[in-house]
GROMACS .gro file of C-alpha atoms in nm:
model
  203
    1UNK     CA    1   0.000   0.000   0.000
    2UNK     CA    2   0.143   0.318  -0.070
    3UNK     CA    3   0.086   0.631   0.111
    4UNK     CA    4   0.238   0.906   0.311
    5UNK     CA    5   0.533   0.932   0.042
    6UNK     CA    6   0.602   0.572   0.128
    7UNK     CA    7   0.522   0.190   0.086
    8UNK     CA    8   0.355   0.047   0.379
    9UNK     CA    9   0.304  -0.393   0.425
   10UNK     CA   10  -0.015  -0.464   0.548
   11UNK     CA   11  -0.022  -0.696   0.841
   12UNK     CA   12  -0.302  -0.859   1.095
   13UNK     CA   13  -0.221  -1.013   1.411
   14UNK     CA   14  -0.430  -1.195   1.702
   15UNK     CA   15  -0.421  -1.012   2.053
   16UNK     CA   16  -0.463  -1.304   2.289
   17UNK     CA   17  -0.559  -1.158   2.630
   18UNK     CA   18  -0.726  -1.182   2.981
   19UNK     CA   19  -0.646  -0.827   3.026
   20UNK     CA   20  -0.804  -0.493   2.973
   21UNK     CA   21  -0.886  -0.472   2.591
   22UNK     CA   22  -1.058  -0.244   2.385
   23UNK     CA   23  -1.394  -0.487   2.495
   24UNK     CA   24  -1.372  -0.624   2.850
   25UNK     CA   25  -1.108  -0.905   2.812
   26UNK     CA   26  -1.179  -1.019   2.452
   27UNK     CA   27  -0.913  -1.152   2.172
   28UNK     CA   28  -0.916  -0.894   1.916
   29UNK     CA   29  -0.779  -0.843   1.567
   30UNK     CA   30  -0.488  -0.591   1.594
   31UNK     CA   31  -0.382  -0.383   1.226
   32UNK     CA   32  -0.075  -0.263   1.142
   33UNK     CA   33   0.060  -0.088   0.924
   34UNK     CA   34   0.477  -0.077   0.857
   35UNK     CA   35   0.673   0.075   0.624
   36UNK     CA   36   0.923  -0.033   0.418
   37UNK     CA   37   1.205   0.217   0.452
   38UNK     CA   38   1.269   0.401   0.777
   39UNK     CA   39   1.259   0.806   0.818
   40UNK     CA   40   1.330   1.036   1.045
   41UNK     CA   41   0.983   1.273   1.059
   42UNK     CA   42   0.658   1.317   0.804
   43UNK     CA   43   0.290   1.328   0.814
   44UNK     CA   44   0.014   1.011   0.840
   45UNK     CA   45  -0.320   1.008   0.751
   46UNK     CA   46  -0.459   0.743   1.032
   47UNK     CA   47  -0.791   0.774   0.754
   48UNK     CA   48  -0.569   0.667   0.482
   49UNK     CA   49  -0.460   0.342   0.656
   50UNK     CA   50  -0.784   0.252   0.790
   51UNK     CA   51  -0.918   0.304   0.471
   52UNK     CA   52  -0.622   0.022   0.306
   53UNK     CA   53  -0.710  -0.201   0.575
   54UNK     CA   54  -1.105  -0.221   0.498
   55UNK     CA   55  -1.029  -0.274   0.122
   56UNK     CA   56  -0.750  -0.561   0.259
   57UNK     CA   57  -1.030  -0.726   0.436
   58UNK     CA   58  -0.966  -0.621   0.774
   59UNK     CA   59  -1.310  -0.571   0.900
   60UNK     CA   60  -1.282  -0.249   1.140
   61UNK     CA   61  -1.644  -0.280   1.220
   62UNK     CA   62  -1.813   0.015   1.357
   63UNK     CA   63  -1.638   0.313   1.573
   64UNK     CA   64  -1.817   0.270   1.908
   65UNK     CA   65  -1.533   0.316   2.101
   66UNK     CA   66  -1.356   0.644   2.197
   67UNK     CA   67  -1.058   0.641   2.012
   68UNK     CA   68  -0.705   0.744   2.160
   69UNK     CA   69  -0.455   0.897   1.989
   70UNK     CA   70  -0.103   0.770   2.059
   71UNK     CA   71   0.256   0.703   1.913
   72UNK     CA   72   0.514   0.477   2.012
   73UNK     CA   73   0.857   0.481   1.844
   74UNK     CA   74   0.940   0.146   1.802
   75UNK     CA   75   1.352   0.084   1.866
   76UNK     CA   76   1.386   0.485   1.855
   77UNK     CA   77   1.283   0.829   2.028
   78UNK     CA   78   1.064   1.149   1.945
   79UNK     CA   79   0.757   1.319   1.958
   80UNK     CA   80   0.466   1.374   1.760
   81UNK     CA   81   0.151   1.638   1.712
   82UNK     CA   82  -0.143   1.486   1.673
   83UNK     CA   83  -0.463   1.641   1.475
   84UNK     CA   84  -0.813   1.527   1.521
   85UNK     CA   85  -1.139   1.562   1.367
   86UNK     CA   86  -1.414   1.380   1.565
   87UNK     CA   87  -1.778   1.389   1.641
   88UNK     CA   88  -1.870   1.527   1.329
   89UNK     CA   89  -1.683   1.810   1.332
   90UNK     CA   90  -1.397   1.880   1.052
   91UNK     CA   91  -1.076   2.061   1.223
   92UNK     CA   92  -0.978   2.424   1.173
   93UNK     CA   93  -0.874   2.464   0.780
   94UNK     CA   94  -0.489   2.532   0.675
   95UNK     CA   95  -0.495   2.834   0.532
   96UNK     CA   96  -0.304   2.758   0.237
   97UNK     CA   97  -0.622   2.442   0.218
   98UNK     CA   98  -0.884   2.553  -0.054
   99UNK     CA   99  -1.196   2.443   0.091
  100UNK     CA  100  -1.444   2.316  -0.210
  101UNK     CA  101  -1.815   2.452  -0.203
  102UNK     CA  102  -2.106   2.276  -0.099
  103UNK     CA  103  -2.367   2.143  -0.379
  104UNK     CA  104  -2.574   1.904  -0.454
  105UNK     CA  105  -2.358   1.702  -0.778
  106UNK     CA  106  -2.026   1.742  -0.600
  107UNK     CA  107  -1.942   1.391  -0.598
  108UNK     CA  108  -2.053   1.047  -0.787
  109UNK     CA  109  -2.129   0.712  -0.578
  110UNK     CA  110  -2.075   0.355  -0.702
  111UNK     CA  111  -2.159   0.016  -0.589
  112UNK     CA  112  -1.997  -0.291  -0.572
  113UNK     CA  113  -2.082  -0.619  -0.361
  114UNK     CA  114  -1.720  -0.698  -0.241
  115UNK     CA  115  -1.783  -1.030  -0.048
  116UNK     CA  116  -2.132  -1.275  -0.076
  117UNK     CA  117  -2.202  -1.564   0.139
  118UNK     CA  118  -2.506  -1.747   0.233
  119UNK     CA  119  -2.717  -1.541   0.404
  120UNK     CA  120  -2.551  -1.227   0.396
  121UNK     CA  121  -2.314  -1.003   0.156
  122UNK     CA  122  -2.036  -0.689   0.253
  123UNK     CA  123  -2.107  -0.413   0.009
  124UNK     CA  124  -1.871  -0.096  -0.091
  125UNK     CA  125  -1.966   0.247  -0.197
  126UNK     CA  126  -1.713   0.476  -0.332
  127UNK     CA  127  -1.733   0.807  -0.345
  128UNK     CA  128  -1.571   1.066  -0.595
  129UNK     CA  129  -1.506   1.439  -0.552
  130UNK     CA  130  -1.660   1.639  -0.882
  131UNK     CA  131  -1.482   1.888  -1.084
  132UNK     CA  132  -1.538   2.147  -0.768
  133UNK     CA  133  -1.496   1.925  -0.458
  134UNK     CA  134  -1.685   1.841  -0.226
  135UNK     CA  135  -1.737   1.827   0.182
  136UNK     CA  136  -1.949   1.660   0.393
  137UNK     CA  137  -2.100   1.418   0.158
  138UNK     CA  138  -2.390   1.222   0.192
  139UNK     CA  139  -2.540   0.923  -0.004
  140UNK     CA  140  -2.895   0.748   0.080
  141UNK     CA  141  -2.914   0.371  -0.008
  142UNK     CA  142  -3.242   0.164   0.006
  143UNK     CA  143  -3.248  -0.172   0.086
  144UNK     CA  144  -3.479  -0.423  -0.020
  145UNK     CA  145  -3.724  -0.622   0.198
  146UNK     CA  146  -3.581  -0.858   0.414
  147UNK     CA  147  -3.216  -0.733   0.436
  148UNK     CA  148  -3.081  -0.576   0.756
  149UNK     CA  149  -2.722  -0.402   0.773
  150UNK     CA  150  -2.552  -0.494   1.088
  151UNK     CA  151  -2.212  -0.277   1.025
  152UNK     CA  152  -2.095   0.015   0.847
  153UNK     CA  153  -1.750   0.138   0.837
  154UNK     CA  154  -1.577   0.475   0.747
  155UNK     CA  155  -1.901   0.580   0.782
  156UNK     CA  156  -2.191   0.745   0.992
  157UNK     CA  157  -2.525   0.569   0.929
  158UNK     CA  158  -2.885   0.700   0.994
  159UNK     CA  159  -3.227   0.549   0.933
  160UNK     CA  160  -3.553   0.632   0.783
  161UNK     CA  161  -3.784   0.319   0.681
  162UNK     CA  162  -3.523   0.120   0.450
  163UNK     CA  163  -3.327   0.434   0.317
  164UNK     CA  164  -2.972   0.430   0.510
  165UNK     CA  165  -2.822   0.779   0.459
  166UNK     CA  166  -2.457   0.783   0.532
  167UNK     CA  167  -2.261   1.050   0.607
  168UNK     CA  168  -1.853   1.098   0.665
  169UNK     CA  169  -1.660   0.930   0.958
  170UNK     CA  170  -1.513   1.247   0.977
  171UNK     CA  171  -1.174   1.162   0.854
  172UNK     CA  172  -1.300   1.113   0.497
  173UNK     CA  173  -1.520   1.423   0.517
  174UNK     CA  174  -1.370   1.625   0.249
  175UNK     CA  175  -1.229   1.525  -0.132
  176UNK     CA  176  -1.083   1.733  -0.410
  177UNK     CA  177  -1.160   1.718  -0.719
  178UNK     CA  178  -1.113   1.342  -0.835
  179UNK     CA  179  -1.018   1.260  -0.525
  180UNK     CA  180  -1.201   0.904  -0.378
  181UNK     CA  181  -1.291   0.739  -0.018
  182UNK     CA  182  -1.534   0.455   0.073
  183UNK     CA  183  -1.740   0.307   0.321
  184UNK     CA  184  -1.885  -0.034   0.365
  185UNK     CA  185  -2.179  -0.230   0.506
  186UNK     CA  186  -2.243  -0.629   0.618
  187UNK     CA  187  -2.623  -0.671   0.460
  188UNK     CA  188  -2.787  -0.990   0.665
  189UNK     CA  189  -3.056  -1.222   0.500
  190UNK     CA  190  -3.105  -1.450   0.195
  191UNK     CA  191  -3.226  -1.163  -0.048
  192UNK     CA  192  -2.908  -1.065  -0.230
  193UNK     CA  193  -3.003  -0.769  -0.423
  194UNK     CA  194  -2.779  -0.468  -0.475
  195UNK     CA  195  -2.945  -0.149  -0.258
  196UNK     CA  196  -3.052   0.152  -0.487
  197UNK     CA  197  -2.812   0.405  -0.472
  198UNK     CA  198  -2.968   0.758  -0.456
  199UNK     CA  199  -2.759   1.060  -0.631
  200UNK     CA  200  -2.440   1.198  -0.373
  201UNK     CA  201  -2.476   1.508  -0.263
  202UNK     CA  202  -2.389   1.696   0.095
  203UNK     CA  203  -2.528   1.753   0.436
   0.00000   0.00000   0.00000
């Protein structure tokens, strides 16, 4: 995977544990992500990585967790500032950071089932910044009868009837022109078809 200016090796490891963990005293799945040559300083996009993992097939599930922000040098020293967007909220622009306008046709959204098994599918939505931009996207899917979604990643979901609207994380909240992110979905039940996917557009 490359990103950051670098190439990065995807790996997954099992955390076997009877101590605290990120859900009482469960085993989990622990991500990383490690690149290939060392440096001394730079930037990562934690959104960026997460995103790599997801399309790897590293389920991430949903974000119902606060999240900490930490770094650990491994075999070295150093420090680090750390920038956060959460709750919904983007962070403070750059000021050399165009921000794109708001508008309804700012983006494109296409589907693709990326896993099917009996009784259930994982489907991906990508999403496209137009020709200006866009922030704060939103896309509205509707299900068919029968199917229930039971996770959604790099993504916010709310209801009305069957329509799932879903909204940024918040670290995938903005694109440039051309510029692409994605969020997925586990659909549960024996009906397999592909959700309608309404026009993207912003909140």
């Amino acid at each position: 995977m490359n990103a950051d200016g670098g190439t990065y090796t995807l790996l997954e490891s099992t955390r076997m544990t009877n101590a605290p963990s990120v859900e009482g005293t469960k085993t989990f799945q622990q991500y990383w992500s490690v690149r290939t040559s060392h440096r001394s300083s730079g930037t990562i996009d934690t959104g960026t990585h997460f995103d790599a993992w997801q399309r790897a097939g590293m389920q991430l599930g949903s974000f119902n967790y606060y999240v900490i922000m930490a770094t650990e040098g491994y075999q070295s020293s150093g420090s680090s500032n750390i920038r956060l967007n959460s709750g919904g909220t983007d962070p403070e622009p750059d000021p050399d950071e165009t921000t794109p306008p708001p508008g309804t046709g700012a983006c494109t959204a296409k589907y693709a089932t990326t896993s099917q098994w009996n009784g259930g599918h994982n489907g991906e939505v990508t999403i496209t910044g137009g020709s200006s931009g866009v922030r704060n996207w939103k896309v509205p899917l509707t299900f068919a009868s029968g199917q229930t979604v039971t996770a959604v990643w790099n993504g916010t979901a709310s209801w009305s009837g069957n329509v799932m609207t879903v909204t940024p994380a918040g670290h995938n909240s903005t694109l440039s022109a051309g510029q692409s992110t994605s969020f997925g979905f586990t659909v549960n039940g024996s009906n397999t078809t592909a959700p309608s996917v309404g026009s993207c557009g912003t909140g």
